XYZ file of C-alpha atoms in Angstrom:
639
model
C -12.267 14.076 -37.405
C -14.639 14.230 -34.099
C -18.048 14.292 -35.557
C -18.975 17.460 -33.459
C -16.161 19.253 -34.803
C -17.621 22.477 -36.417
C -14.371 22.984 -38.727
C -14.586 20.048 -40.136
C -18.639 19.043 -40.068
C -18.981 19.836 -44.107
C -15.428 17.890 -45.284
C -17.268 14.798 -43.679
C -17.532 12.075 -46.503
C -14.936 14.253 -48.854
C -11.828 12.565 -49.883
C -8.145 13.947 -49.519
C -5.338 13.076 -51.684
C -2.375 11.422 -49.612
C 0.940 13.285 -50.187
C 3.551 10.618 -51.433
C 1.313 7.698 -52.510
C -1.052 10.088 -54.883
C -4.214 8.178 -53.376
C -7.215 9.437 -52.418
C -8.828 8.231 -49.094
C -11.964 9.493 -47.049
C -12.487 11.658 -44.763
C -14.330 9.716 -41.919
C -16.145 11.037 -38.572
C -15.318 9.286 -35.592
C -16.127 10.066 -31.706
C -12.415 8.029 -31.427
C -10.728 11.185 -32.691
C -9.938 14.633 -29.330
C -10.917 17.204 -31.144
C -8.381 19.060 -28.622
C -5.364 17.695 -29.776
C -3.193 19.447 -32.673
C -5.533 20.305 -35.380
C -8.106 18.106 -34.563
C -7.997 15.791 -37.927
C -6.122 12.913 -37.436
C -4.984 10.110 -40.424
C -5.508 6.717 -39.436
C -4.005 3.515 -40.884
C -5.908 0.267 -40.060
C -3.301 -2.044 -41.019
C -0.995 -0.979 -38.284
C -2.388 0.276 -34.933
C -5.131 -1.294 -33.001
C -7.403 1.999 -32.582
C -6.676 2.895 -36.407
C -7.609 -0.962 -37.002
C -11.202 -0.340 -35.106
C -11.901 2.405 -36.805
C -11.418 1.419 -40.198
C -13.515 -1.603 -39.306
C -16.274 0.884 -38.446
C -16.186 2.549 -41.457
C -15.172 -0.257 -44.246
C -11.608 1.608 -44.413
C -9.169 -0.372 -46.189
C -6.349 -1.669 -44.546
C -2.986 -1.455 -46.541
C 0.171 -3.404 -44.751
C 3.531 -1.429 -45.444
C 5.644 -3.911 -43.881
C 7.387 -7.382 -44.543
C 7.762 -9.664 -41.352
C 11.467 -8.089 -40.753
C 10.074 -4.503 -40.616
C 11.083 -3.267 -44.025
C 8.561 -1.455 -46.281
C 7.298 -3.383 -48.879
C 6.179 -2.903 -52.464
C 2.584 -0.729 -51.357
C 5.286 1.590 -49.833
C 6.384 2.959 -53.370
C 9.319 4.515 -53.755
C 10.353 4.021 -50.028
C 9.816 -0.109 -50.831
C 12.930 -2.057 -49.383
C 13.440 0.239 -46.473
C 14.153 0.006 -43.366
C 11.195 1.255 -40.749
C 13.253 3.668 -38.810
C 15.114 4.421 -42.043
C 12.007 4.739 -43.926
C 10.151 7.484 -41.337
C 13.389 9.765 -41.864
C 12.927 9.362 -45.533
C 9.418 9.957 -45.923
C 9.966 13.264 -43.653
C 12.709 14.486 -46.173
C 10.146 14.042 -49.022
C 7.142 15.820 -47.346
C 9.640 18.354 -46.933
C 10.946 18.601 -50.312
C 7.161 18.881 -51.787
C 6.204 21.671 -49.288
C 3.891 19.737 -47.111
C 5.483 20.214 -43.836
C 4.300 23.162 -41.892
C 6.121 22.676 -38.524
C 7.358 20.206 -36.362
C 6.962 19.527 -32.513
C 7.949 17.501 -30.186
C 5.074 14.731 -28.837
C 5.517 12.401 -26.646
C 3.674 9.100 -27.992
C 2.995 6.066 -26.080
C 5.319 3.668 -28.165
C 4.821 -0.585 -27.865
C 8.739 -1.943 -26.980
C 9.537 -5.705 -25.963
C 8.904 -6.740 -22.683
C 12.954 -9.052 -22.954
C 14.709 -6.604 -25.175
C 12.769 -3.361 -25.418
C 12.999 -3.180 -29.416
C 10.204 -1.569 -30.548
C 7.152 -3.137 -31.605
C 5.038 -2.487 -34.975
C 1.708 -3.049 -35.154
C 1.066 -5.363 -38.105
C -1.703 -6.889 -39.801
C -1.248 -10.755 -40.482
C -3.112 -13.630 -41.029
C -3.681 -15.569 -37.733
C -5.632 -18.577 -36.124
C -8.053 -17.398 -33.281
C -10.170 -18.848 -31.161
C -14.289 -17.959 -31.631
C -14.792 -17.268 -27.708
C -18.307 -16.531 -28.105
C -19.803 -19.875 -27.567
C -17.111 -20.418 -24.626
C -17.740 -17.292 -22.592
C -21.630 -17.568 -21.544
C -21.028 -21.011 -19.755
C -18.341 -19.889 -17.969
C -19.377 -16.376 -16.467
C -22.902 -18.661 -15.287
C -20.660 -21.058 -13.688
C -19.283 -18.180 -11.315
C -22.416 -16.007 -11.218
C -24.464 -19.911 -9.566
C -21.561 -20.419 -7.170
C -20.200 -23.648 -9.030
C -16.710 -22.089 -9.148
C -15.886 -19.139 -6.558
C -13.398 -16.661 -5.970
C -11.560 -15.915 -2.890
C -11.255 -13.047 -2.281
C -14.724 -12.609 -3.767
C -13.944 -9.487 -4.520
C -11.759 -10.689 -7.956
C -15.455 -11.965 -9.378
C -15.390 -8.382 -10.257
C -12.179 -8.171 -12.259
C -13.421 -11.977 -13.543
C -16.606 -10.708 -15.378
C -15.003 -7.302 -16.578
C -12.829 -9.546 -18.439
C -15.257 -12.368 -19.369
C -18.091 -9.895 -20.373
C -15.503 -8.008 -22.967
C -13.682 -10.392 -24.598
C -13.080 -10.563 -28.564
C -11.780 -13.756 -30.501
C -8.363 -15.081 -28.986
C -5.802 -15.117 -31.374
C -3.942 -18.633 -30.794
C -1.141 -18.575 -33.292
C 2.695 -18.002 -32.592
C 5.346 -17.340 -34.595
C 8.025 -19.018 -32.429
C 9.580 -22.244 -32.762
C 8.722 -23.984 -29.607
C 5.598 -25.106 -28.614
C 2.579 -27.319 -29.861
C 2.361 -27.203 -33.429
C -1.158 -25.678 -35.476
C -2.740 -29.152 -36.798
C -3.313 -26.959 -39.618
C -2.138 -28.449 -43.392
C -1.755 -26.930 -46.622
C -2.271 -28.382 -50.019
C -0.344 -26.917 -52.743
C -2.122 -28.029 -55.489
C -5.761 -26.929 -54.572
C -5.053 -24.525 -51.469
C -7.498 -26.377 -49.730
C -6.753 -26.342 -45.512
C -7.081 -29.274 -43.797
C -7.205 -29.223 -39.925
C -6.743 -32.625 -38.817
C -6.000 -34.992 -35.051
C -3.438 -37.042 -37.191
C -1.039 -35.943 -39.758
C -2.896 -36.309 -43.402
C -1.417 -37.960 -45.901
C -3.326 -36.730 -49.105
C -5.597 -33.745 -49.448
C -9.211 -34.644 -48.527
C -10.420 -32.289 -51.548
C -7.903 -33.304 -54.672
C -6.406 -36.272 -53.110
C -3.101 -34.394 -53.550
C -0.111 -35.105 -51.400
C 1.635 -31.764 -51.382
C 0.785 -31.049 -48.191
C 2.451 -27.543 -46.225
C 2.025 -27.847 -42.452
C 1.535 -24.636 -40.794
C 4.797 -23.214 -39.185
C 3.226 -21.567 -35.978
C 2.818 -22.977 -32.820
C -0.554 -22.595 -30.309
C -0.275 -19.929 -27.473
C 1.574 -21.372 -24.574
C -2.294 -20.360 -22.208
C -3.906 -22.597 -25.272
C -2.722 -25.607 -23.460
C -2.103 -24.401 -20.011
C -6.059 -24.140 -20.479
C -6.286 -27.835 -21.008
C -4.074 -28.572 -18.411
C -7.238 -29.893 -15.594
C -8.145 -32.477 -17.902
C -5.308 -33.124 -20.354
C -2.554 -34.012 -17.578
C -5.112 -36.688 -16.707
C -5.450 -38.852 -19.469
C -7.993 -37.406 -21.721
C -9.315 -37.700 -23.674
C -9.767 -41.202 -22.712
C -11.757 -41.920 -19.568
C -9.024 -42.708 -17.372
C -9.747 -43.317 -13.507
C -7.404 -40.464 -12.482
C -9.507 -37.811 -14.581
C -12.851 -39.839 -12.907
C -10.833 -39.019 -9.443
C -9.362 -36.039 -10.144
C -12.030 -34.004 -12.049
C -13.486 -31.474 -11.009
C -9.932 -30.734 -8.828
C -11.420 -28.458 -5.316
C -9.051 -25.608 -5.343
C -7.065 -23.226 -7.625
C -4.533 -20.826 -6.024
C -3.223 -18.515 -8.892
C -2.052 -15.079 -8.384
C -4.469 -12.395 -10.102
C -2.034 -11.538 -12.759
C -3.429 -14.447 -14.881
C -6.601 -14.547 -13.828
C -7.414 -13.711 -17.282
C -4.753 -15.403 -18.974
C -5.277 -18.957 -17.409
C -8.418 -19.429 -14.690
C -10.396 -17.916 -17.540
C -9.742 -19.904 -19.984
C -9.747 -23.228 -17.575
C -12.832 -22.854 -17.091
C -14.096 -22.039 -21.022
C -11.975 -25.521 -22.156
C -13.615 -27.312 -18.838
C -17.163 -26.685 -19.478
C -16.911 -27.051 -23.649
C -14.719 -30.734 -23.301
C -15.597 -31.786 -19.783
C -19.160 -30.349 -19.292
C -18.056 -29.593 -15.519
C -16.172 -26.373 -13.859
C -12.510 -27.731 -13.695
C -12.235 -26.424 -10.242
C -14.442 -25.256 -7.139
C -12.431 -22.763 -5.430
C -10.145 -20.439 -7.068
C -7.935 -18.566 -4.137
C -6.203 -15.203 -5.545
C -3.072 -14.586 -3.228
C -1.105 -11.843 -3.925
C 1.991 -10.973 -5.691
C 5.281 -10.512 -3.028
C 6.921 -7.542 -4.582
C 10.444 -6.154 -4.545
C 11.434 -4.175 -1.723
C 10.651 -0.800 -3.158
C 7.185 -2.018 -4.171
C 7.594 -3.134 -7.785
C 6.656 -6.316 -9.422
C 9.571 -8.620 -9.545
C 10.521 -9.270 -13.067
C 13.722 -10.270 -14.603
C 14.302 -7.639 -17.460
C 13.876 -4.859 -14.315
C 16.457 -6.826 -12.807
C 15.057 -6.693 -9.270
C 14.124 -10.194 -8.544
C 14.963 -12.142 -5.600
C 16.435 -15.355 -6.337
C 14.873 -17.519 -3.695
C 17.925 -19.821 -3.613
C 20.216 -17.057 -2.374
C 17.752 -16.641 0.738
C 17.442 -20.213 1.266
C 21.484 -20.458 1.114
C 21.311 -17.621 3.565
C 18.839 -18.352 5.827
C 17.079 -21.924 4.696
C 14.503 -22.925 2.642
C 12.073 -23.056 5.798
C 12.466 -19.734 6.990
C 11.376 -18.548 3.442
C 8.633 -20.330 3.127
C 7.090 -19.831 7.195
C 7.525 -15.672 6.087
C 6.028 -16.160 2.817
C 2.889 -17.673 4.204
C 3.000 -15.383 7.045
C 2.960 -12.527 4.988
C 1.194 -12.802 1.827
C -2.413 -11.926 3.192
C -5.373 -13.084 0.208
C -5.291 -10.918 -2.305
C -2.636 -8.985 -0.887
C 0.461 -7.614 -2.175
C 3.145 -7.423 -0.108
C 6.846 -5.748 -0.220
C 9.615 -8.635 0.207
C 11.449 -8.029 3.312
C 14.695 -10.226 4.561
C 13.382 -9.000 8.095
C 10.638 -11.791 7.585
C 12.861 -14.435 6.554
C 15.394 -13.676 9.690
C 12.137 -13.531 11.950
C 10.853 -17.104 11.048
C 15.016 -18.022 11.339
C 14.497 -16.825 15.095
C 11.325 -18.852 15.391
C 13.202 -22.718 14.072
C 16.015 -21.754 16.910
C 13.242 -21.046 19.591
C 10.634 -24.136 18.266
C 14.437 -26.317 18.010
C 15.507 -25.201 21.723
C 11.835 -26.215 22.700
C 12.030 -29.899 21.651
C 15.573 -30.104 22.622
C 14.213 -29.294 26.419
C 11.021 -31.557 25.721
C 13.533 -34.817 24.562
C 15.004 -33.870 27.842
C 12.389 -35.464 29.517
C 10.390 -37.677 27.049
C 11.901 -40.904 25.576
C 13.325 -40.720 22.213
C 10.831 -42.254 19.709
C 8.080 -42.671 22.355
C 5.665 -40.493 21.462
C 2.471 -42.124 19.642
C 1.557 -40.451 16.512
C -1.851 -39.975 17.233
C -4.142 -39.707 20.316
C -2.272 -39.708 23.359
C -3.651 -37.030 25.136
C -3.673 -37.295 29.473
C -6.797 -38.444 30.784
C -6.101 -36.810 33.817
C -3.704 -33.587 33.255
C -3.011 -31.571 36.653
C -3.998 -27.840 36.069
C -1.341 -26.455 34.053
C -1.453 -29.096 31.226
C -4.922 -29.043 31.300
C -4.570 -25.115 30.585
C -2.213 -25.812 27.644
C -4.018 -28.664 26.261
C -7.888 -26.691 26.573
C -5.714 -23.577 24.377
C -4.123 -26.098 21.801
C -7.760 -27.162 21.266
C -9.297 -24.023 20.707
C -6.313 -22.959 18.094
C -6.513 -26.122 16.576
C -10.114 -25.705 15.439
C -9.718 -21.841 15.170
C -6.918 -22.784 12.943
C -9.048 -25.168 10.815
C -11.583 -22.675 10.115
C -8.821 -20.359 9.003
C -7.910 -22.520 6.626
C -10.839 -23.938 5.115
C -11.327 -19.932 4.462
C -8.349 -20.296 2.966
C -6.587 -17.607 5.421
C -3.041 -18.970 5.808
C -1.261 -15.638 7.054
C -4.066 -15.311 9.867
C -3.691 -19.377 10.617
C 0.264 -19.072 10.511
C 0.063 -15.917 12.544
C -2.394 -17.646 15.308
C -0.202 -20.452 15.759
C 3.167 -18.324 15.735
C 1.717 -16.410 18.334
C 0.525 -19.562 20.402
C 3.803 -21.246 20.115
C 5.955 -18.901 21.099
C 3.704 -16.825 23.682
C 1.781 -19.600 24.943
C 3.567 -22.980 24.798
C 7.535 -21.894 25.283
C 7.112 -18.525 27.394
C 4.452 -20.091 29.540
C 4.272 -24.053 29.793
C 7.311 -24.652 28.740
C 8.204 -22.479 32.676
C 5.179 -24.090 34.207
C 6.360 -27.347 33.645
C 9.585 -27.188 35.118
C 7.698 -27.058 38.661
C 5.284 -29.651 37.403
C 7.813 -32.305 36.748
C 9.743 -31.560 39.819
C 6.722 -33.161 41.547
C 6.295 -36.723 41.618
C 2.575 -36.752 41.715
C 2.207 -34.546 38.508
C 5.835 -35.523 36.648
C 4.670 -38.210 34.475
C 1.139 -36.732 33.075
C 3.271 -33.714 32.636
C 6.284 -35.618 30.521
C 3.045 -37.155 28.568
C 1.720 -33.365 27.854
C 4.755 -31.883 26.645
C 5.523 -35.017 23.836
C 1.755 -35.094 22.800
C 1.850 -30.348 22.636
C 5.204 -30.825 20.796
C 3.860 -33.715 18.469
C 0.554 -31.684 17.106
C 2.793 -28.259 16.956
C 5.136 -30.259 14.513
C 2.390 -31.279 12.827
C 0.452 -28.002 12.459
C 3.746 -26.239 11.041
C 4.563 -28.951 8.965
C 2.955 -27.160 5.649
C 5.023 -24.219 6.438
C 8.279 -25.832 7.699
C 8.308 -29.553 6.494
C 12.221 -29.775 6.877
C 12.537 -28.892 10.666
C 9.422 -30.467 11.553
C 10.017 -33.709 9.613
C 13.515 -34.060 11.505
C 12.091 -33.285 15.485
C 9.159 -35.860 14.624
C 11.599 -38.357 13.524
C 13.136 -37.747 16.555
C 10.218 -37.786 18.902
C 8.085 -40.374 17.770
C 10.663 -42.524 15.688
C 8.415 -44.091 12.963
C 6.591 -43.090 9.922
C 6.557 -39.523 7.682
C 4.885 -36.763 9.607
C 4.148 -35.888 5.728
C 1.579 -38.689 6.604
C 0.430 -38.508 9.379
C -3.491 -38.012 10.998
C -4.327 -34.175 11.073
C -4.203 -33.403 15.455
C -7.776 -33.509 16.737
C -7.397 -32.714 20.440
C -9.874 -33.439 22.933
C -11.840 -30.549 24.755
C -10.177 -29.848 28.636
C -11.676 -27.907 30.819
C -8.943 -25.122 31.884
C -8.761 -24.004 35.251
C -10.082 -21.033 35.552
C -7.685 -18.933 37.446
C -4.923 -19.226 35.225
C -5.485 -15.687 33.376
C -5.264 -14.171 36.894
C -2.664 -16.378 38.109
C -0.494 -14.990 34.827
C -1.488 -11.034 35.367
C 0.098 -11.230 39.237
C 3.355 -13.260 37.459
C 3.241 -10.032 35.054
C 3.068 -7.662 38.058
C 5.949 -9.383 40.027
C 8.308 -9.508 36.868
C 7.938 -5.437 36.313
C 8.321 -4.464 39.797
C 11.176 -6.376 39.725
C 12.039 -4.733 36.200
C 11.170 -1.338 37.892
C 13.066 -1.638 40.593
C 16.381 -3.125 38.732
C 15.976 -6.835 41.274
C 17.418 -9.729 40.267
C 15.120 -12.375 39.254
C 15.999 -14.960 41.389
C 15.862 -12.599 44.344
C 13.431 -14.080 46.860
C 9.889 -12.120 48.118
C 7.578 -12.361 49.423
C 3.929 -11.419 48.351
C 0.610 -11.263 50.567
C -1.951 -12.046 48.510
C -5.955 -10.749 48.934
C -8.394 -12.959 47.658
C -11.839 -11.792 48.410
C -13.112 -13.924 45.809
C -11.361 -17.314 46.453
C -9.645 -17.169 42.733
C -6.481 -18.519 43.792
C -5.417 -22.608 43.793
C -3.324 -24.302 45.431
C -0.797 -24.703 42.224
C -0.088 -20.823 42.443
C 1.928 -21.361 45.192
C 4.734 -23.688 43.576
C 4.076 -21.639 40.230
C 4.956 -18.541 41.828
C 8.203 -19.675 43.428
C 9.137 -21.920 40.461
C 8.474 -19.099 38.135
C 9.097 -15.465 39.922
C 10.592 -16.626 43.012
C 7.964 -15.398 45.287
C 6.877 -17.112 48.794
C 3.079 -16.515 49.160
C 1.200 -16.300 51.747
C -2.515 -15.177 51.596
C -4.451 -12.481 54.020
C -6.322 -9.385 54.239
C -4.831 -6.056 52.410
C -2.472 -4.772 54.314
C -3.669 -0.797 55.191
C -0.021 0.689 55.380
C 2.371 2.070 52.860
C 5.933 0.474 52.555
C 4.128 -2.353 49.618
C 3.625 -2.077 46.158
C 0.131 -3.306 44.960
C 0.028 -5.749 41.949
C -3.791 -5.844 40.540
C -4.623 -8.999 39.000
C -8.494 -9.737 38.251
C -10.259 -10.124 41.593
C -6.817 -11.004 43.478
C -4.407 -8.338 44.966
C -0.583 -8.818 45.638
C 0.776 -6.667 48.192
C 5.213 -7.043 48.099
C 6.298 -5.157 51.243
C 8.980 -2.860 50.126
C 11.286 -2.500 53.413
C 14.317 -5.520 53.253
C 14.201 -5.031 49.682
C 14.498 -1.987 48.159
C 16.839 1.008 50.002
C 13.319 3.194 50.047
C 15.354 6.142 50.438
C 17.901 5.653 47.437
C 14.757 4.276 45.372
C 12.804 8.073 46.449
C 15.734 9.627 45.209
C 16.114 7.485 41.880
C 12.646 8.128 41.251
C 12.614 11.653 41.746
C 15.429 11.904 39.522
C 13.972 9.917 36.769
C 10.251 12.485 37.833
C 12.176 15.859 36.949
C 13.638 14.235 33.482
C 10.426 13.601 32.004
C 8.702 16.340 33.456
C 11.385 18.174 31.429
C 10.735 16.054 28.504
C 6.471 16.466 29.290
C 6.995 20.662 29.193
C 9.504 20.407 25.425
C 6.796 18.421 23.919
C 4.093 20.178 25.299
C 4.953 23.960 24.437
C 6.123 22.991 21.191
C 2.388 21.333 20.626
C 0.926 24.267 22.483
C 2.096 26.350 19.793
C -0.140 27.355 17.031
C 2.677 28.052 14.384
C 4.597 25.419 15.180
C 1.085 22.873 14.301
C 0.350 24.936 11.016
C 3.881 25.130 9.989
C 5.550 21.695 10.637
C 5.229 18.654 8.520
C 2.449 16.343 10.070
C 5.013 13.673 10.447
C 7.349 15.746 12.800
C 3.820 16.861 14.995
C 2.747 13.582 15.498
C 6.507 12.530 16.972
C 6.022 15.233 19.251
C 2.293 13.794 20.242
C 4.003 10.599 20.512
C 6.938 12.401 22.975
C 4.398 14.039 25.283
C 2.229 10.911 25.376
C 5.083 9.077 26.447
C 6.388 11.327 28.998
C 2.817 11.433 30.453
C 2.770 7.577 30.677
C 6.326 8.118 32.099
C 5.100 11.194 34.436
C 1.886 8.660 35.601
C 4.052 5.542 36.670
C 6.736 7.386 38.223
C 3.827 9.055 40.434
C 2.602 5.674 41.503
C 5.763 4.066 42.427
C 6.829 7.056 44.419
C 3.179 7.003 45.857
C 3.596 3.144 46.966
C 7.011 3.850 48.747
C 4.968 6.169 51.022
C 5.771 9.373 52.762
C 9.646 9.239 53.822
């Protein structure tokens, strides 16, 4: 009973007789027991269920086992002896019944123990077991993280870390399974004595007997798992690959077993080693299934990664993976990912195919390399692959793979094949800038290959065999680009190719029609390479000038440079008025739905938040809609 319980305050330290057994026990107050729930008074049994099993410890109960290892009652069960459990529970119900104890039933809901594989259910049971005294193991362990010898990253899982550390009891090491390491543990059967010994004994150290009983049960599978830093190394000799090898610098372990494993690496480390077995330990997180759940065989919803690799490869799987799984970070699986980073091999394929189309099979060197002299748009490429390549490092040495993936997706595909793959085609067309260019493109392929190689070794290992022809790019120098100094137009320069490719977009042009663009450059931004750029890349003829101060152009704003395309001998300005106006009147109509439907105070206290904020996102559309329509019609000029 709850010792604040008023009904019950005076039976404290009475005894009861149990119905069945005809045995007195105690009656015991314990702040364990809700006073709130049925009467209030609550029998425990210590022998079989952890809480019950505190308890009694707290108060010297006995603890009486009822049960034989295959779950039938045994001989302190009495007249039910022999058994079985679930056949046992209807029995002893019949006879409480029988002798008048029962004063009602209802229906509980319990929170019931079932096997993770099979989901029998499980019965607490008291047994004798081997266990591990953790005391003397925890202290140097939680002072190894709390110095900084061994860190977590995310630091955040220090917290989880100590929780653990900081509450653990004795760890129970015995199984009773048939595979695993065996308990060094003997028995001798003529004195009883137990003999824990490194090699098998032949005679009992106590009687010199040589009926000897080794246990049966084998050591928890984490027992060795926590040896592993030091025992897959040779110890305990002193080997030169545990001299090499230990302390090891990194962990990554997913938090699930933080507890179970890093824990207890560290406890074995520091008792056997006297060092921290490791000095990072990086928590990623778990990828989930689809709807969120861990994946898990007996749920049945686990991805087998061989499926997706026959689907889709094994380096598409892995580039989404590490694209996805932020630190610490679960994430929901999605095939999405996998048919993204498919997308991404075509694209970085296509790219080498066009780059072997102008560099020499196998002569690429695999290191250094870089022009000494690159004209301005491989000296734009090659100043950017610098700056990712050391952004990149530091990403990594943090240990942030998703944001160093993501970076160099993101500078592959936006930077290197939309942009200087295009510029290139103009800069190889030249004579005077061909060959530094042919140089640039082998040596930007080369360290791209090599900075995706952790995340796709098989495509990246089969274009480096290709362009540079000797060697593993497995081993191979980590890139180290030189600083270049990038011309400093070039983010202008890319804003008026922007403008020219939507009025053409706007206007429905093909690409390859020719214009013409007058360009203002108050500020002298422009170089000469714009000029073949733009017709190489937009097919535009520049010419450069004051802004002109008549309608009939369209104005493209780019920096400190303006681009003025005259509009007559191009687009049919009165067809285009009437397209526009057209397209005006639409989402006006689409502006006024959205906007009386907002403007309505029902409507917002009524309808689910989801459905107002697709309207917010309708009108604010149709007002970016309304706004450009306005300004083409406005550059087209009064008819």
């Amino acid at each position: 009973v709850h010792p604040d319980d008023e009904r019950y305050r005076e039976l404290v330290g009475r005894s009861v007789v149990l119905p069945l057994a005809d045995r007195q026990i105690p009656i015991v107050a314990d702040a364990a027991v809700d006073p709130e729930f049925g009467t209030g008074a609550v029998k425990v049994t210590p022998a079989h269920d952890p809480n019950d099993f505190e308890i009694g410890n707290r108060h010297g109960l006995e603890a009486i086992n009822i049960f034989t290892i295959e779950a039938e009652v045994n001989d302190n069960g009495g007249d039910f002896a022999g058994l079985d459990r679930m056949a046992a529970r209807t029995a002893v119900k019949e006879a409480l019944a029988e002798q008048g104890h029962i004063d009602h039933i209802e229906e509980r809901a319990h929170s019931v123990g079932r096997c993770y594989r099979c989901s029998t259910i499980v019965e607490p049971y008291l047994s004798l077991q081997w266990f591990v005294k953790v005391g003397p193991l925890v202290v140097p362990a939680i002072e190894a993280v709390r110095d900084g010898r061994t860190r977590f990253v995310p630091q955040r899982w220090e917290n989880s870390y100590f929780h653990w550390m900081e509450n653990l009891r004795d760890w129970c090491v015995s199984r009773q399974i048939w595979w695993g390491h065996r308990i060094p543990a003997w028995y001798c059967a003529d004195c009883d004595e137990v003999i824990v010994a490194r090699e098998d004994p032949t005679a009992c150290p106590s009687c010199g007997g040589s009926s000897l009983r080794q246990d049966e049960d084998v050591l928890d599978t984490w027992f060795s798992s926590a040896l592993w830093p030091f025992s897959t190394l040779g110890w305990p000799d002193e080997t030169a690959d545990l001299a090499d090898f230990y302390p090891n610098a990194v962990l990554v372990t997913g938090f699930d077993i933080i507890y179970f494993w890093v824990a207890r690496m560290l406890k074995m480390g520091l008792e056997f080693m006297g060092d921290v077995p490791f000095v990072d330990v990086v928590i990623h997180g778990l990828v989930r299934s689809p709807d969120g759940r861990k994946m898990s065989k007996s749920l049945g919803n686990a991805i087998d990664p061989l499926d997706v690799i026959e689907s889709h490869g094994a380096d598409p799987l892995r580039l989404a993976i590490v694209q996805a799984a932020a630190p610490g970070q679960d994430v929901p699986f999605d095939m999405e990912w996998v048919e993204g980073a498919r997308k991404f091999g075509n694209k970085l394929w296509n790219a080498a195919r066009f780059v072997l189309g102008h560099v020499d099979a196998g002569s690429v060197p695999g290191t250094g390399g870089y022009p000494e002299d690159p004209g301005p748009e491989s000296a734009w490429i090659l100043s950017r692959l610098a700056e990712v390549v050391e952004r990149f490092d530091e990403l990594s040495d943090e240990y942030r793979f998703s944001d160093a993936y993501g970076l160099l997706y993101n500078f592959a595909w936006s930077e290197v094949f939309d942009w200087y793959l295009e510029l290139s085609k103009a800069a190889l067309a030249d004579d005077a800038s061909a060959a530094e260019t042919r140089q640039t493109l082998g040596i930007v392929l080369r360290d791209l290959l090599k900075l995706f190689h952790p995340a796709i070794p098989y495509l990246t290992e089969e274009l480096w065999n290709e362009l540079v022809g000797e060697g593993l790019l497995a081993g191979s120098t980590w890139p180290d680009p030189p600083e270049v100094a990038s011309p400093a137009s070039m983010d202008v320069f890319q804003e008026l190719v922007g403008g020219v490719r939507r009025f053409r977009s706007s206007h429905q042009l093909s690409p390859r029609q020719q214009l013409e663009v007058l360009i203002a450059d108050p500020e002298s931004a422009a170089e000469p390479w714009w000029e073949r750029q733009l017709q190489s890349l937009v097919a535009v003829t520049a010419r450069f000038g004051a802004a002109p101060d008549t309608d009939g152009f369209t104005r493209i704003v780019a920096g400190t440079v303006q681009g003025f395309i005259p509009l007559a001998g191009v687009v049919d300005l009165d067809a285009e008025r009437d397209r526009l106006h057209r397209a005006l009147a639409t989402a006006e109509q689409d502006f006024g739905v959205a906007d009386k439907k907002l403007s309505n105070p029902s409507f917002r206290d009524r309808a689910p938040a989801e459905i107002v904020a697709k309207e917010e996102q309708k009108r604010a559309e149709a007002e970016a809609t309304l706004a450009k329509l306005r300004a083409q019609l406005d550059e087209l000029g009064t008819p």
